[in-house]
């Protein structure tokens, strides 16, 4: 008869418990971020009858009549009352005082969270409405919902009406990637209006002295247009100005110049062709600096494309001549118009978003083998063309003179215009061109 193992021996032989690995919350967190990105954007509800709503709110305040009033009504009024069109109105001060008193008294996240958003979006340094909201929210800081708590913890000065922008900028200045860095701190919309507009300007002051460094330039460009996110619009002119500001009287390295030409035209378009409004905010002297770089890039680009698509012709003498005039500062404006083959080749060399949204050159639709270099040189319009097209000279102010920055050109139209001179590329054509320019 076989003896049975004792209970103690059985317990001693127990295999260790295999605990399952903890679940991954990455997918859930990604979905949460997507929802916040979509629905936590700055709210700008259209309102056709704001005055009726203000009157209704004032009546309820005076009569203490809150029977069946939904919280959405109050937050809707708050969004309107702190909008730019109404936030300074003295006749609405009663409503603003009521809202600030409610911030101090309530414990409801459904009210405090929207008021935090309104403080953020309506922020203006030193303005009374900002100071009043900041003081009220600071009083109720511990009662503000979880949505805002990570940001409040990471940026303790967030409710300091005077120092919040510089505190945010100081944090951004330490971040390798400010846009994603702020999101990691709990700010779901780093390009939100109001407080972030002010922080953006403070960030430009902090990073400005470093913008002779390629990596720092890349960091600022990444803040202006992060990944596939929307482009920063407010303060864009100030950003362009600080990016170009070091180069008023000296030239950057070739790498920096190429990066700024490519990325600024990619983000804010050509200053003379469909320009983004930001260019109107930039010092005209710096716009001219940028246009000079752009001219050089366009001259090089034209001949690079021509060398690729017109393999049977050598363009070295023409490129050297016009490049020398550009370096001497004698060319004021440049525009390119490619023939069909050159146009296709040129497009293929541009980033997709420039191909879709902005023009960097035009098209020559007449002779199939002709591409054009259209220039303004002082009071003359000068047109260089490929192959047998001669250099044409026009007075800039003459009727029907060819214009720069057009989408389409036809060499037949140009040949038929009254001109000052035409010079073929034969013999010492360069000297004849210089004489024509001096007349």
Coordinates of C-alpha atoms in Angstrom, one line a residue:
X1 CA 0.0 0.0 0.0
X2 CA 1.5 3.3 -1.2
X3 CA 1.7 6.0 1.5
X4 CA 0.1 9.3 0.7
X5 CA 2.3 12.5 0.7
X6 CA 1.7 14.7 3.7
X7 CA 0.0 18.0 3.5
X8 CA 3.3 19.8 4.5
X9 CA 5.2 18.1 1.6
X10 CA 2.5 19.1 -0.9
X11 CA 2.6 22.7 0.3
X12 CA 6.4 22.6 -0.1
X13 CA 6.1 21.5 -3.7
X14 CA 3.8 24.3 -4.8
X15 CA 4.9 26.1 -8.0
X16 CA 5.3 29.8 -7.7
X17 CA 2.2 31.8 -8.8
X18 CA 2.6 33.1 -12.4
X19 CA 1.2 36.7 -12.3
X20 CA 0.1 38.2 -15.5
X21 CA 2.1 41.1 -16.9
X22 CA 0.5 44.5 -16.2
X23 CA -1.7 45.7 -19.1
X24 CA -0.5 48.5 -21.4
X25 CA -2.4 51.7 -21.2
X26 CA -0.6 53.2 -24.2
X27 CA -3.6 52.8 -26.6
X28 CA -6.0 54.2 -24.1
X29 CA -3.7 57.2 -23.5
X30 CA -3.3 57.8 -27.2
X31 CA -7.1 57.8 -27.6
X32 CA -7.5 60.2 -24.7
X33 CA -5.0 62.6 -26.3
X34 CA -6.8 62.4 -29.6
X35 CA -10.1 63.3 -27.9
X36 CA -8.5 66.2 -26.1
X37 CA -6.9 67.5 -29.2
X38 CA -10.2 67.4 -31.0
X39 CA -12.6 68.7 -28.4
X40 CA -10.3 70.8 -26.1
X41 CA -9.6 73.4 -28.8
X42 CA -10.3 77.0 -28.0
X43 CA -14.1 77.4 -28.0
X44 CA -15.4 80.3 -30.2
X45 CA -19.2 79.9 -30.2
X46 CA -21.0 82.2 -32.6
X47 CA -23.5 84.4 -30.9
X48 CA -26.0 86.6 -32.8
X49 CA -27.7 88.1 -29.8
X50 CA -25.1 88.6 -27.1
X51 CA -26.9 91.7 -25.7
X52 CA -30.0 89.7 -25.0
X53 CA -27.9 87.1 -23.1
X54 CA -26.1 89.8 -21.1
X55 CA -29.5 91.4 -20.2
X56 CA -30.8 88.0 -19.1
X57 CA -27.7 87.4 -17.0
X58 CA -27.9 90.8 -15.3
X59 CA -31.6 90.2 -14.5
X60 CA -30.9 86.8 -12.9
X61 CA -28.0 88.3 -10.8
X62 CA -30.2 91.1 -9.5
X63 CA -33.2 88.9 -8.7
X64 CA -31.1 85.9 -7.6
X65 CA -33.2 83.8 -10.0
X66 CA -31.3 80.6 -10.8
X67 CA -34.2 78.2 -11.0
X68 CA -33.5 75.6 -13.7
X69 CA -30.5 77.6 -15.1
X70 CA -28.1 75.1 -16.6
X71 CA -24.3 75.5 -16.0
X72 CA -23.9 75.7 -19.8
X73 CA -25.8 79.0 -19.8
X74 CA -23.4 80.6 -17.3
X75 CA -20.2 79.3 -19.0
X76 CA -21.6 80.5 -22.4
X77 CA -22.1 84.0 -20.9
X78 CA -18.6 83.9 -19.4
X79 CA -17.0 83.0 -22.8
X80 CA -18.8 86.0 -24.3
X81 CA -18.1 88.5 -21.5
X82 CA -14.4 87.8 -21.7
X83 CA -14.2 87.9 -25.5
X84 CA -12.1 90.7 -26.9
X85 CA -15.3 92.6 -28.0
X86 CA -16.8 92.8 -24.5
X87 CA -14.1 92.3 -21.9
X88 CA -13.5 96.0 -21.3
X89 CA -17.1 97.2 -21.2
X90 CA -18.0 99.0 -17.9
X91 CA -21.7 98.2 -18.3
X92 CA -20.9 94.5 -18.0
X93 CA -18.7 94.8 -14.9
X94 CA -21.5 93.5 -12.7
X95 CA -21.4 90.1 -14.5
X96 CA -17.6 89.9 -14.3
X97 CA -17.7 90.5 -10.5
X98 CA -20.4 87.9 -10.2
X99 CA -18.4 85.3 -12.1
X100 CA -15.2 86.0 -10.0
X101 CA -17.3 85.7 -6.8
X102 CA -18.7 82.3 -8.0
X103 CA -15.1 81.1 -8.8
X104 CA -14.2 81.7 -5.1
X105 CA -17.4 80.1 -3.8
X106 CA -18.0 77.1 -6.0
X107 CA -16.6 73.6 -5.9
X108 CA -18.0 72.5 -9.3
X109 CA -15.5 71.5 -11.8
X110 CA -18.0 72.1 -14.6
X111 CA -17.7 75.8 -13.8
X112 CA -14.1 76.1 -12.6
X113 CA -12.6 74.3 -15.6
X114 CA -14.2 76.5 -18.2
X115 CA -13.2 79.6 -16.2
X116 CA -9.6 78.4 -16.3
X117 CA -9.8 78.1 -20.1
X118 CA -11.3 81.6 -20.3
X119 CA -8.5 83.0 -18.1
X120 CA -6.0 81.3 -20.4
X121 CA -7.5 82.5 -23.7
X122 CA -8.5 86.0 -22.6
X123 CA -5.1 86.7 -20.9
X124 CA -3.7 90.2 -21.4
X125 CA -0.7 91.3 -19.4
X126 CA -1.7 94.0 -16.8
X127 CA -5.4 94.2 -17.8
X128 CA -8.0 94.3 -15.0
X129 CA -10.0 91.3 -16.3
X130 CA -6.9 89.1 -16.3
X131 CA -5.8 90.2 -12.8
X132 CA -9.3 89.6 -11.4
X133 CA -9.7 86.2 -12.9
X134 CA -6.2 85.1 -11.8
X135 CA -6.9 86.2 -8.2
X136 CA -10.2 84.4 -8.1
X137 CA -8.8 81.2 -9.6
X138 CA -5.8 81.3 -7.3
X139 CA -8.2 81.4 -4.3
X140 CA -9.8 78.2 -5.6
X141 CA -6.7 76.6 -7.0
X142 CA -7.1 73.3 -5.1
X143 CA -10.7 72.9 -6.3
X144 CA -9.9 73.2 -10.0
X145 CA -10.5 69.9 -11.8
X146 CA -7.9 67.3 -12.7
X147 CA -7.8 68.5 -16.3
X148 CA -5.7 71.5 -15.2
X149 CA -3.9 70.2 -12.2
X150 CA -0.8 68.8 -14.0
X151 CA -0.2 72.1 -15.6
X152 CA -0.7 74.0 -12.3
X153 CA 1.7 71.7 -10.6
X154 CA 4.4 72.0 -13.4
X155 CA 4.0 75.8 -13.7
X156 CA 3.3 77.2 -10.2
X157 CA 3.2 80.8 -11.6
X158 CA 0.4 80.0 -14.0
X159 CA -2.1 82.0 -12.0
X160 CA 0.3 84.9 -11.4
X161 CA -1.2 87.5 -13.8
X162 CA 2.1 89.4 -14.1
X163 CA 4.6 86.6 -14.4
X164 CA 2.8 83.7 -16.0
X165 CA 4.1 84.4 -19.6
X166 CA 7.7 84.7 -18.5
X167 CA 7.4 81.6 -16.3
X168 CA 6.1 79.6 -19.3
X169 CA 8.8 81.0 -21.6
X170 CA 11.5 80.1 -19.1
X171 CA 10.2 76.5 -19.1
X172 CA 10.0 76.5 -22.9
X173 CA 13.5 77.8 -23.2
X174 CA 14.8 74.8 -21.4
X175 CA 12.9 72.3 -23.6
X176 CA 14.5 70.7 -26.7
X177 CA 11.0 70.7 -28.3
X178 CA 8.8 73.3 -26.6
X179 CA 5.5 72.3 -28.3
X180 CA 5.6 68.7 -27.3
X181 CA 7.3 69.5 -24.1
X182 CA 4.3 71.7 -23.0
X183 CA 1.9 69.0 -24.0
X184 CA 3.8 66.6 -21.7
X185 CA 3.3 69.1 -18.9
X186 CA -0.5 69.0 -19.4
X187 CA -1.0 71.9 -21.8
X188 CA -3.1 70.3 -24.6
X189 CA -3.1 73.3 -26.9
X190 CA 0.3 75.0 -26.8
X191 CA -0.7 77.4 -29.6
X192 CA -3.9 78.5 -27.7
X193 CA -4.6 82.3 -27.8
X194 CA -4.2 84.6 -24.9
X195 CA -1.6 83.5 -22.3
X196 CA 0.3 81.5 -24.9
X197 CA 0.5 84.5 -27.2
X198 CA 2.2 86.4 -24.5
X199 CA 4.4 83.4 -23.6
X200 CA 5.4 83.1 -27.3
X201 CA 6.7 86.7 -27.3
X202 CA 8.7 86.1 -24.1
X203 CA 10.1 82.9 -25.5
X204 CA 11.3 84.9 -28.6
X205 CA 13.2 87.2 -26.2
X206 CA 14.8 84.3 -24.5
X207 CA 15.8 82.4 -27.6
X208 CA 16.7 85.4 -29.7
X209 CA 20.4 85.7 -28.8
X210 CA 21.0 82.1 -29.7
X211 CA 19.6 82.2 -33.2
X212 CA 23.0 82.2 -34.9
X213 CA 23.0 78.5 -34.1
X214 CA 21.5 76.1 -36.5
X215 CA 20.0 73.8 -33.8
X216 CA 18.4 76.8 -32.1
X217 CA 16.9 78.0 -35.3
X218 CA 15.5 74.5 -35.9
X219 CA 14.0 74.5 -32.4
X220 CA 12.2 77.8 -33.0
X221 CA 10.9 76.6 -36.4
X222 CA 9.7 73.4 -34.7
X223 CA 7.7 75.6 -32.3
X224 CA 6.1 77.6 -35.1
X225 CA 5.1 74.5 -37.0
X226 CA 5.2 71.3 -35.0
X227 CA 4.9 68.1 -37.1
X228 CA 1.7 68.1 -39.0
X229 CA 0.0 70.5 -36.6
X230 CA -1.4 73.9 -37.4
X231 CA 1.1 76.8 -38.0
X232 CA 1.4 79.5 -35.3
X233 CA -0.3 82.6 -36.7
X234 CA -0.3 85.2 -33.8
X235 CA 3.2 86.5 -33.2
X236 CA 4.5 85.0 -36.5
X237 CA 5.9 88.4 -37.6
X238 CA 7.9 88.8 -34.4
X239 CA 9.2 85.2 -34.9
X240 CA 10.4 86.0 -38.5
X241 CA 12.0 89.2 -37.3
X242 CA 13.9 87.5 -34.5
X243 CA 15.1 84.7 -36.9
X244 CA 16.4 87.3 -39.4
X245 CA 17.5 89.9 -36.9
X246 CA 21.1 88.8 -36.6
X247 CA 21.7 89.2 -40.4
X248 CA 21.1 92.9 -41.0
X249 CA 24.7 93.7 -41.7
X250 CA 26.3 90.2 -42.1
X251 CA 25.6 87.0 -43.9
X252 CA 24.8 83.7 -42.2
X253 CA 26.5 80.5 -43.1
X254 CA 25.2 78.8 -46.3
X255 CA 23.5 76.1 -44.2
X256 CA 21.6 78.7 -42.1
X257 CA 20.7 80.8 -45.1
X258 CA 19.4 77.8 -47.0
X259 CA 17.4 76.6 -44.0
X260 CA 15.7 80.0 -43.4
X261 CA 14.9 80.5 -47.1
X262 CA 13.4 77.0 -47.4
X263 CA 11.5 76.9 -44.2
X264 CA 10.2 80.5 -44.0
X265 CA 8.8 80.3 -47.6
X266 CA 7.4 76.9 -46.7
X267 CA 5.7 78.3 -43.6
X268 CA 4.8 81.9 -44.5
X269 CA 5.1 81.9 -48.3
X270 CA 7.1 84.2 -50.5
X271 CA 7.0 87.9 -49.2
X272 CA 6.0 89.1 -52.7
X273 CA 3.8 86.2 -53.9
X274 CA 0.7 85.3 -51.8
X275 CA 2.5 86.6 -48.7
X276 CA 1.3 85.5 -45.3
X277 CA 0.1 88.6 -43.2
X278 CA 3.1 88.0 -40.9
X279 CA 5.4 89.6 -43.5
X280 CA 3.6 92.9 -43.1
X281 CA 4.7 92.9 -39.4
X282 CA 8.4 92.4 -40.2
X283 CA 10.9 95.3 -40.5
X284 CA 11.1 96.2 -44.2
X285 CA 14.9 96.2 -44.0
X286 CA 14.8 92.5 -42.9
X287 CA 12.3 91.7 -45.6
X288 CA 14.8 93.0 -48.1
X289 CA 17.6 90.9 -46.6
X290 CA 15.4 87.8 -46.9
X291 CA 14.4 88.7 -50.5
X292 CA 18.1 89.1 -51.4
X293 CA 18.7 85.6 -50.1
X294 CA 15.7 84.3 -52.0
X295 CA 16.9 85.9 -55.2
X296 CA 20.2 84.1 -54.9
X297 CA 18.5 80.8 -54.1
X298 CA 16.2 81.3 -57.1
X299 CA 19.1 82.1 -59.6
X300 CA 20.9 79.0 -58.4
X301 CA 17.7 76.9 -58.5
X302 CA 16.9 78.0 -62.1
X303 CA 20.2 77.0 -63.5
X304 CA 20.3 73.8 -61.5
X305 CA 17.0 72.7 -63.0
X306 CA 18.1 73.9 -66.5
X307 CA 21.3 71.8 -66.3
X308 CA 19.1 68.8 -65.4
X309 CA 16.5 69.1 -68.1
X310 CA 18.4 70.8 -70.9
X311 CA 21.4 68.5 -71.0
X312 CA 22.4 69.6 -74.5
X313 CA 23.3 73.2 -73.4
X314 CA 25.8 74.7 -71.1
X315 CA 24.6 77.5 -68.9
X316 CA 27.7 78.3 -66.9
X317 CA 28.5 81.7 -68.5
X318 CA 24.9 83.0 -68.0
X319 CA 24.8 81.7 -64.4
X320 CA 28.1 83.2 -63.5
X321 CA 27.1 86.6 -65.0
X322 CA 23.8 87.0 -63.3
X323 CA 25.1 85.5 -60.0
X324 CA 27.9 88.1 -60.0
X325 CA 25.4 90.9 -60.5
X326 CA 23.3 89.5 -57.7
X327 CA 26.4 89.4 -55.3
X328 CA 27.2 93.0 -56.2
X329 CA 23.7 93.9 -55.1
X330 CA 22.6 95.2 -58.5
X331 CA 19.5 93.0 -58.9
X332 CA 16.5 94.2 -57.0
X333 CA 14.0 91.4 -57.6
X334 CA 13.9 88.0 -59.3
X335 CA 11.2 85.7 -60.6
X336 CA 11.5 82.4 -62.6
X337 CA 9.1 81.0 -65.2
X338 CA 9.9 77.5 -66.3
X339 CA 8.8 75.7 -69.4
X340 CA 6.7 72.6 -69.0
X341 CA 9.6 70.2 -68.5
X342 CA 11.5 72.5 -66.2
X343 CA 8.3 73.2 -64.3
X344 CA 7.7 69.5 -63.6
X345 CA 11.4 69.1 -62.6
X346 CA 11.3 72.1 -60.3
X347 CA 8.1 71.1 -58.6
X348 CA 9.6 67.7 -57.8
X349 CA 12.3 69.4 -55.8
X350 CA 9.9 71.3 -53.5
X351 CA 8.3 70.0 -50.3
X352 CA 4.8 68.8 -50.7
X353 CA 3.2 71.6 -48.8
X354 CA 4.9 74.3 -50.9
X355 CA 3.8 72.5 -54.1
X356 CA 0.2 72.6 -52.8
X357 CA -0.1 75.9 -51.0
X358 CA 2.5 78.4 -52.2
X359 CA 4.1 79.5 -55.5
X360 CA 7.9 79.7 -55.8
X361 CA 7.9 80.2 -59.6
X362 CA 5.7 80.7 -62.7
X363 CA 5.3 79.0 -66.0
X364 CA 6.3 79.9 -69.5
X365 CA 3.6 78.5 -71.8
X366 CA 4.8 79.6 -75.2
X367 CA 7.9 78.0 -76.8
X368 CA 8.4 74.6 -75.3
X369 CA 12.1 75.1 -74.9
X370 CA 12.1 78.5 -73.2
X371 CA 12.4 79.2 -69.5
X372 CA 12.7 82.7 -68.2
X373 CA 14.6 84.7 -65.6
X374 CA 12.6 87.9 -64.9
X375 CA 14.4 90.6 -63.0
X376 CA 14.0 94.2 -61.9
X377 CA 17.3 96.0 -62.0
X378 CA 16.7 99.6 -60.8
X379 CA 14.3 101.2 -63.2
X380 CA 14.4 98.4 -65.8
X381 CA 12.7 95.0 -66.2
X382 CA 15.3 92.6 -67.7
X383 CA 14.3 89.2 -69.0
X384 CA 16.9 86.4 -69.6
X385 CA 15.7 83.3 -71.5
X386 CA 17.1 80.0 -72.5
X387 CA 18.5 78.9 -75.9
X388 CA 17.9 81.5 -78.6
X389 CA 15.9 83.9 -76.5
X390 CA 17.8 87.2 -76.3
X391 CA 18.1 89.4 -73.2
X392 CA 15.2 91.8 -73.3
X393 CA 15.2 95.3 -71.6
X394 CA 12.1 97.3 -70.7
X395 CA 11.5 100.5 -68.7
X396 CA 9.8 99.4 -65.5
X397 CA 7.2 102.1 -65.7
X398 CA 6.3 101.7 -69.4
X399 CA 2.8 100.6 -70.3
X400 CA 2.4 96.8 -70.5
X401 CA 6.0 96.2 -69.2
X402 CA 6.4 92.6 -68.1
X403 CA 5.6 92.1 -64.4
X404 CA 7.3 89.9 -61.9
X405 CA 5.5 87.2 -59.9
X406 CA 3.0 86.3 -62.5
X407 CA 1.8 82.7 -62.8
X408 CA 2.1 82.6 -66.6
X409 CA 4.3 84.1 -69.3
X410 CA 4.4 83.7 -73.1
X411 CA 7.7 84.5 -74.9
X412 CA 5.7 85.6 -77.9
X413 CA 4.0 88.3 -75.9
X414 CA 7.4 89.5 -74.6
X415 CA 9.0 89.6 -78.1
X416 CA 6.1 91.7 -79.4
X417 CA 6.4 94.4 -76.7
X418 CA 8.2 97.6 -77.3
X419 CA 11.6 97.4 -75.6
X420 CA 14.7 99.4 -74.8
X421 CA 17.1 96.8 -76.2
X422 CA 17.6 93.2 -77.0
X423 CA 21.0 91.4 -76.8
X424 CA 21.9 88.0 -78.2
X425 CA 24.2 85.7 -76.4
X426 CA 27.0 86.1 -78.9
X427 CA 30.6 87.3 -78.4
X428 CA 31.1 89.6 -75.4
X429 CA 27.4 89.8 -74.7
X430 CA 28.0 90.4 -71.0
X431 CA 29.6 93.8 -71.7
X432 CA 26.7 94.8 -73.9
X433 CA 24.3 93.9 -71.2
X434 CA 26.2 96.0 -68.6
X435 CA 26.1 99.0 -71.0
X436 CA 22.4 98.6 -71.5
X437 CA 21.9 98.5 -67.8
X438 CA 23.9 101.7 -67.3
X439 CA 21.9 103.7 -69.8

